[in-house]
């Protein structure tokens, strides 16, 4: 009798153990499925964001350039005030587009360097601690910020970007503790990867929110933010070859974990600077008035862009300063023009229909090596300076560019041309 009872208990125990293993396996499969769906959704959005950013940059290029051209001509103070507002809105729009491009970017903006993740965490914790202590003291609450760093190998990464990731997570954690609480930074090394956790004891989030927390534009803070913080963090970590996971329970808190691969034993050398002939000016505050490019008598410029507005505004700007300007809408037409006359500078859009801007630049340099090429791009970082130089590109202008930035590139190109001819 006893043996039968023992057998029954053993069977029950074995069955319970098997059921537990099945449940754990199912939980793992569900989590993996959610991660795969999220990764695919964000991948698709990143591709779309890149295309949308390109189209918006073309539009903003026309708006910004027109406003700056009018500012150079108009003296009426009321009209100038309105033009300044248009200019400022265009620049703000350019900033939003750059956020899109940051999210859609798949390659690092700068060469990675060897980083001590513990040092970075301690710096961010110190900054957050100062802010948190002021907040809880003003509201009579309690809480603290702790650092629990473990021994970890160096990681290869972009210090500014990883700082942005961890700072964004820390600020979200502090916002999630309106009644005070504890924030813990924890680092370690597990399964061949470095991890950094940001753990709060705040309000937590529902499962529905947790599954969408990295979605672009998704935010639970309606009064502030555009929902780019955590989605941007996700994109940055992905560019670093890592991943972000999140665990949360309503009323108990949330834990974000950033996983990063350790630095390769053989680190790639970091170049001291980009090639000297490639300039990549970023959109900046516009000049007070459109300064005139330094005209070189007889200089001929070819503008190749599928946006009629961009073509026309560049024609107007460059023509009024004495240049001979020819505009065409595509690569095929550009090659025809190049075969009939000589140009000192070709300004070519990257995203041309048919023959791409890079292909135009490459063919142009093969046949007319004396013609300088400025590549105009609304795609952000689709190509680094080294790649551009290898394709025959001398300068890179990121749309939307100011008239001052345009002048800088034209001046430099014509100066190089004059020097090479003398």
XYZ file of C-alpha atoms in Angstrom:
422
model
C 0.000 0.000 0.000
C 2.801 2.296 0.965
C 4.621 1.598 -2.263
C 1.520 2.510 -4.281
C 1.171 5.792 -2.391
C 4.830 6.598 -2.920
C 4.494 5.826 -6.607
C 1.447 8.086 -6.844
C 3.287 10.901 -5.110
C 6.295 10.421 -7.381
C 4.078 10.495 -10.438
C 2.328 13.613 -9.156
C 5.669 15.290 -8.446
C 7.007 14.294 -11.842
C 3.879 15.571 -13.541
C 4.042 18.863 -11.649
C 7.678 19.296 -12.583
C 6.940 18.560 -16.243
C 4.007 20.996 -16.183
C 6.250 23.675 -14.705
C 8.811 23.108 -17.412
C 6.112 23.331 -20.087
C 4.807 26.578 -18.617
C 8.315 28.025 -18.476
C 8.876 26.969 -22.090
C 5.581 28.551 -23.179
C 6.404 31.761 -21.307
C 9.753 31.860 -23.062
C 8.150 31.292 -26.468
C 5.559 34.012 -25.844
C 8.264 36.456 -24.772
C 10.360 35.588 -27.836
C 7.299 36.060 -30.064
C 6.569 39.479 -28.581
C 10.235 40.463 -29.026
C 10.225 39.309 -32.660
C 6.994 41.187 -33.417
C 8.329 44.330 -31.774
C 11.641 44.097 -33.632
C 9.904 43.640 -36.982
C 7.456 46.476 -36.310
C 10.258 48.860 -35.385
C 12.349 47.745 -38.381
C 9.464 48.568 -40.720
C 8.925 51.914 -39.039
C 12.615 52.773 -39.307
C 12.530 52.168 -43.058
C 9.409 54.311 -43.403
C 10.877 57.039 -41.190
C 13.921 57.316 -43.449
C 11.765 57.849 -46.541
C 9.442 60.301 -44.780
C 12.448 62.262 -43.490
C 13.829 62.528 -47.040
C 10.551 63.956 -48.368
C 10.176 66.376 -45.457
C 13.760 67.563 -45.876
C 13.110 68.422 -49.513
C 10.052 70.436 -48.498
C 11.865 72.170 -45.646
C 14.784 72.998 -47.959
C 12.474 75.005 -50.189
C 10.749 76.761 -47.281
C 13.976 77.658 -45.488
C 15.778 78.860 -48.600
C 12.819 80.961 -49.777
C 12.482 82.607 -46.383
C 16.190 83.421 -46.258
C 16.197 84.745 -49.827
C 13.327 87.092 -49.001
C 15.049 88.194 -45.807
C 17.986 89.306 -47.920
C 15.703 91.556 -50.019
C 12.906 92.761 -47.737
C 13.317 95.741 -45.399
C 9.780 96.137 -44.016
C 10.015 95.197 -40.285
C 6.606 93.496 -40.132
C 7.344 91.372 -43.176
C 10.793 90.531 -41.839
C 9.261 89.468 -38.517
C 6.914 87.102 -40.342
C 9.763 85.722 -42.423
C 11.791 85.134 -39.269
C 8.892 83.132 -37.862
C 8.730 81.033 -41.039
C 12.483 80.507 -40.868
C 12.331 79.459 -37.220
C 9.472 77.026 -37.804
C 11.409 75.468 -40.693
C 14.472 75.049 -38.457
C 12.329 73.479 -35.729
C 10.853 71.165 -38.341
C 14.379 70.217 -39.375
C 15.129 69.307 -35.756
C 12.101 67.002 -35.618
C 13.175 65.378 -38.894
C 16.635 64.793 -37.461
C 14.965 62.894 -34.619
C 13.303 60.744 -37.294
C 16.672 60.204 -38.923
C 18.315 59.312 -35.630
C 15.658 56.658 -35.151
C 15.937 55.279 -38.690
C 19.758 55.354 -38.739
C 21.339 51.895 -38.877
C 24.997 52.866 -38.862
C 26.974 54.670 -36.140
C 27.306 58.430 -36.502
C 30.913 58.212 -35.301
C 33.499 55.441 -34.916
C 32.976 53.476 -31.691
C 35.450 53.861 -28.855
C 36.306 51.725 -25.843
C 33.969 52.673 -22.956
C 33.817 51.926 -19.238
C 30.096 51.379 -18.688
C 30.493 51.604 -14.907
C 32.003 55.064 -15.123
C 29.177 56.188 -17.409
C 26.546 54.794 -15.036
C 28.106 56.494 -12.026
C 28.134 59.847 -13.819
C 24.474 59.536 -14.811
C 23.504 58.379 -11.319
C 25.244 61.397 -9.776
C 23.386 63.769 -12.083
C 20.039 62.043 -11.441
C 20.684 61.999 -7.690
C 21.044 65.783 -7.578
C 17.785 66.289 -9.438
C 15.931 63.643 -7.425
C 17.072 64.969 -4.052
C 15.769 68.419 -4.945
C 12.408 67.051 -6.084
C 11.710 64.869 -3.075
C 12.944 67.513 -0.626
C 10.593 70.108 -2.126
C 7.628 67.714 -1.781
C 8.560 66.209 1.558
C 9.014 62.717 0.145
C 11.641 60.043 0.654
C 13.791 58.108 -1.781
C 17.318 57.480 -2.911
C 19.396 56.608 -5.934
C 21.853 53.749 -5.658
C 24.642 52.402 -7.832
C 25.425 48.691 -7.747
C 28.201 48.196 -10.260
C 29.851 44.869 -10.868
C 33.053 43.899 -12.703
C 32.425 44.270 -16.435
C 34.620 44.319 -19.540
C 34.789 47.421 -21.710
C 32.191 47.901 -24.453
C 32.669 49.528 -27.848
C 30.251 52.347 -28.394
C 29.358 55.987 -28.776
C 29.594 57.660 -25.358
C 27.098 60.417 -26.188
C 24.501 57.980 -27.516
C 24.750 55.532 -24.627
C 24.563 58.444 -22.197
C 21.373 59.512 -23.964
C 19.918 56.001 -23.570
C 20.590 55.672 -19.859
C 19.602 59.264 -19.124
C 16.288 58.771 -20.912
C 15.605 55.653 -18.850
C 16.580 57.411 -15.608
C 14.280 60.356 -16.318
C 11.412 58.009 -17.146
C 12.054 56.181 -13.876
C 11.964 59.406 -11.857
C 8.731 60.458 -13.569
C 7.259 57.083 -12.614
C 7.763 57.813 -8.881
C 5.505 60.820 -8.118
C 5.277 59.760 -4.456
C 8.999 59.185 -4.049
C 10.903 55.916 -4.193
C 14.203 54.296 -5.015
C 16.113 54.189 -8.272
C 18.862 51.606 -8.710
C 21.518 51.379 -11.401
C 23.006 47.897 -11.614
C 25.701 46.572 -13.947
C 27.139 43.144 -14.505
C 28.340 40.553 -16.984
C 26.179 37.569 -17.877
C 26.087 35.041 -20.721
C 28.872 36.835 -22.578
C 27.167 40.240 -22.483
C 27.443 43.384 -20.393
C 24.180 44.534 -18.850
C 23.031 47.740 -17.232
C 19.718 47.862 -15.361
C 17.696 50.918 -14.411
C 15.220 49.816 -11.730
C 12.578 51.986 -10.074
C 9.977 51.376 -7.366
C 7.374 53.495 -9.088
C 3.866 53.008 -10.411
C 4.842 50.328 -12.935
C 3.025 49.722 -16.179
C 0.372 47.404 -17.507
C 1.230 44.598 -19.897
C -0.409 46.543 -22.742
C 1.819 49.544 -22.089
C 4.931 47.397 -21.619
C 4.476 45.830 -25.041
C 4.281 49.259 -26.698
C 6.792 51.196 -24.652
C 9.400 51.272 -27.465
C 6.922 52.208 -30.201
C 7.653 55.583 -31.831
C 5.204 58.326 -30.783
C 3.785 56.154 -27.996
C 3.751 58.011 -24.703
C 1.736 57.990 -21.499
C 2.838 61.564 -20.739
C 0.426 63.572 -22.848
C 1.522 66.932 -21.516
C 5.160 66.605 -22.551
C 7.358 64.785 -24.997
C 6.803 63.385 -28.469
C 7.229 59.700 -27.617
C 10.715 59.486 -29.154
C 12.717 58.918 -25.965
C 12.509 55.144 -25.495
C 12.089 54.345 -29.193
C 15.224 56.381 -29.831
C 16.979 54.477 -27.047
C 15.931 51.195 -28.650
C 17.372 52.294 -32.010
C 20.664 53.375 -30.433
C 21.139 50.111 -28.574
C 20.274 48.182 -31.726
C 23.014 50.084 -33.601
C 25.400 48.962 -30.867
C 24.535 45.316 -31.481
C 22.601 45.053 -28.227
C 19.032 44.881 -27.019
C 16.751 46.378 -24.379
C 14.332 44.365 -22.261
C 11.740 45.643 -19.822
C 9.936 44.025 -16.907
C 7.220 45.778 -14.971
C 4.428 45.247 -12.491
C 1.693 47.757 -11.735
C 2.212 49.317 -8.335
C 5.663 47.797 -7.812
C 7.956 49.318 -10.397
C 9.847 48.779 -13.631
C 13.250 47.431 -14.624
C 14.856 48.314 -17.969
C 17.894 46.244 -18.924
C 20.345 47.258 -21.647
C 22.439 44.362 -22.992
C 25.625 45.153 -24.905
C 28.336 42.955 -26.423
C 31.805 43.358 -24.894
C 34.468 45.135 -26.853
C 36.181 43.043 -29.501
C 39.696 41.921 -28.502
C 41.033 43.721 -31.579
C 39.558 47.201 -31.630
C 39.345 49.041 -34.913
C 41.489 52.175 -35.055
C 39.588 55.427 -34.622
C 40.433 57.917 -37.379
C 41.465 61.321 -36.092
C 39.116 63.113 -38.455
C 37.053 62.711 -41.598
C 38.742 63.188 -44.986
C 39.597 66.865 -45.378
C 37.824 67.330 -48.705
C 34.488 66.053 -47.458
C 32.392 68.559 -45.563
C 29.166 67.533 -43.869
C 27.529 70.667 -42.475
C 24.496 70.064 -40.295
C 21.439 72.327 -40.252
C 22.110 75.207 -37.891
C 20.711 78.595 -37.024
C 20.320 80.664 -40.139
C 22.426 83.758 -40.823
C 20.928 87.214 -40.266
C 20.845 87.726 -44.020
C 21.797 85.588 -46.985
C 25.494 86.361 -47.560
C 26.617 86.503 -51.147
C 28.848 83.678 -52.369
C 32.256 84.799 -53.571
C 31.687 84.913 -57.307
C 34.327 83.516 -59.653
C 33.912 84.868 -63.153
C 32.628 82.245 -65.564
C 31.878 79.605 -62.946
C 29.268 77.110 -64.150
C 27.187 75.019 -61.753
C 24.974 72.034 -62.536
C 22.081 71.374 -60.112
C 20.553 67.892 -60.221
C 17.472 67.356 -58.032
C 14.081 65.745 -58.614
C 12.394 68.443 -56.491
C 11.393 71.368 -58.694
C 11.301 73.714 -55.705
C 14.869 72.828 -54.702
C 16.078 73.264 -58.294
C 14.443 76.640 -58.702
C 15.504 78.105 -55.383
C 19.115 77.060 -56.001
C 18.972 78.496 -59.513
C 17.671 81.805 -58.158
C 20.227 82.035 -55.365
C 23.263 81.068 -57.432
C 22.247 83.067 -60.517
C 21.832 86.299 -58.591
C 25.481 86.011 -57.562
C 26.812 85.710 -61.075
C 27.028 81.964 -61.623
C 25.803 80.229 -64.764
C 23.330 77.642 -63.479
C 21.828 74.669 -65.326
C 19.192 72.540 -63.562
C 17.987 69.030 -64.439
C 15.573 66.666 -62.653
C 17.381 63.310 -62.940
C 20.672 61.511 -63.424
C 20.171 60.707 -67.100
C 19.660 64.388 -67.944
C 22.688 65.298 -65.839
C 24.954 62.964 -67.816
C 23.625 64.419 -71.084
C 24.409 67.972 -69.904
C 27.850 66.926 -68.693
C 28.558 65.511 -72.144
C 27.777 68.817 -73.859
C 29.570 71.356 -71.640
C 32.061 71.678 -68.795
C 30.990 72.531 -65.241
C 33.038 73.722 -62.292
C 30.662 72.250 -59.713
C 27.849 69.692 -59.820
C 25.331 69.750 -56.971
C 23.650 66.341 -57.054
C 20.792 64.988 -54.933
C 21.410 61.517 -53.500
C 17.868 60.185 -53.961
C 17.398 60.700 -57.695
C 14.978 58.570 -59.714
C 16.672 56.192 -62.148
C 20.416 56.711 -61.904
C 21.209 57.511 -58.277
C 23.137 60.565 -57.171
C 26.091 58.387 -56.193
C 26.170 56.780 -59.624
C 26.071 60.207 -61.257
C 28.962 61.335 -59.050
C 30.988 58.221 -59.836
C 30.499 58.493 -63.615
C 31.148 62.217 -63.536
C 34.483 61.792 -61.751
C 35.571 59.053 -64.170
C 35.014 61.245 -67.222
C 35.469 64.780 -65.812
C 37.769 64.518 -62.778
C 38.187 68.304 -62.641
C 34.509 68.885 -61.811
C 33.795 69.030 -58.083
C 30.733 67.236 -56.718
C 28.551 68.304 -53.795
C 26.061 65.627 -52.789
C 22.776 66.927 -51.376
C 20.962 64.424 -49.191
C 17.765 64.312 -47.189
C 18.541 60.780 -45.969
C 20.752 61.718 -43.052
C 23.547 59.182 -42.610
C 22.954 56.830 -45.522
C 26.615 57.368 -46.344
C 29.679 58.331 -44.336
C 32.407 60.757 -45.494
C 34.782 57.942 -46.450
C 32.089 56.268 -48.564
C 31.302 59.598 -50.218
C 34.911 60.277 -51.107
C 35.282 56.794 -52.599
C 32.294 57.504 -54.862
C 33.727 60.760 -56.178
C 31.908 63.115 -53.807
C 33.875 66.131 -52.572
C 31.260 67.661 -50.257
C 28.094 66.544 -48.505
C 25.207 68.939 -47.803
C 22.521 67.589 -45.499
C 19.054 68.953 -46.231
C 17.667 71.323 -45.213
C 20.795 73.469 -45.409
C 21.021 77.190 -44.763
C 22.239 79.647 -47.363
C 25.359 80.183 -45.294
C 26.151 76.470 -45.485
C 25.521 76.504 -49.222
C 27.857 79.461 -49.637
C 30.567 77.662 -47.669
C 30.472 74.631 -49.966
C 30.338 76.684 -53.187
C 33.187 78.928 -52.030
C 35.314 75.940 -51.053
C 34.639 74.092 -54.317
C 35.484 77.078 -56.488
C 38.554 77.875 -54.407
C 39.773 74.295 -54.885
C 39.023 74.577 -58.587
C 40.913 77.854 -58.909
C 43.874 76.432 -56.983
C 43.999 73.289 -59.125
C 43.948 75.375 -62.317
C 46.693 77.806 -61.216
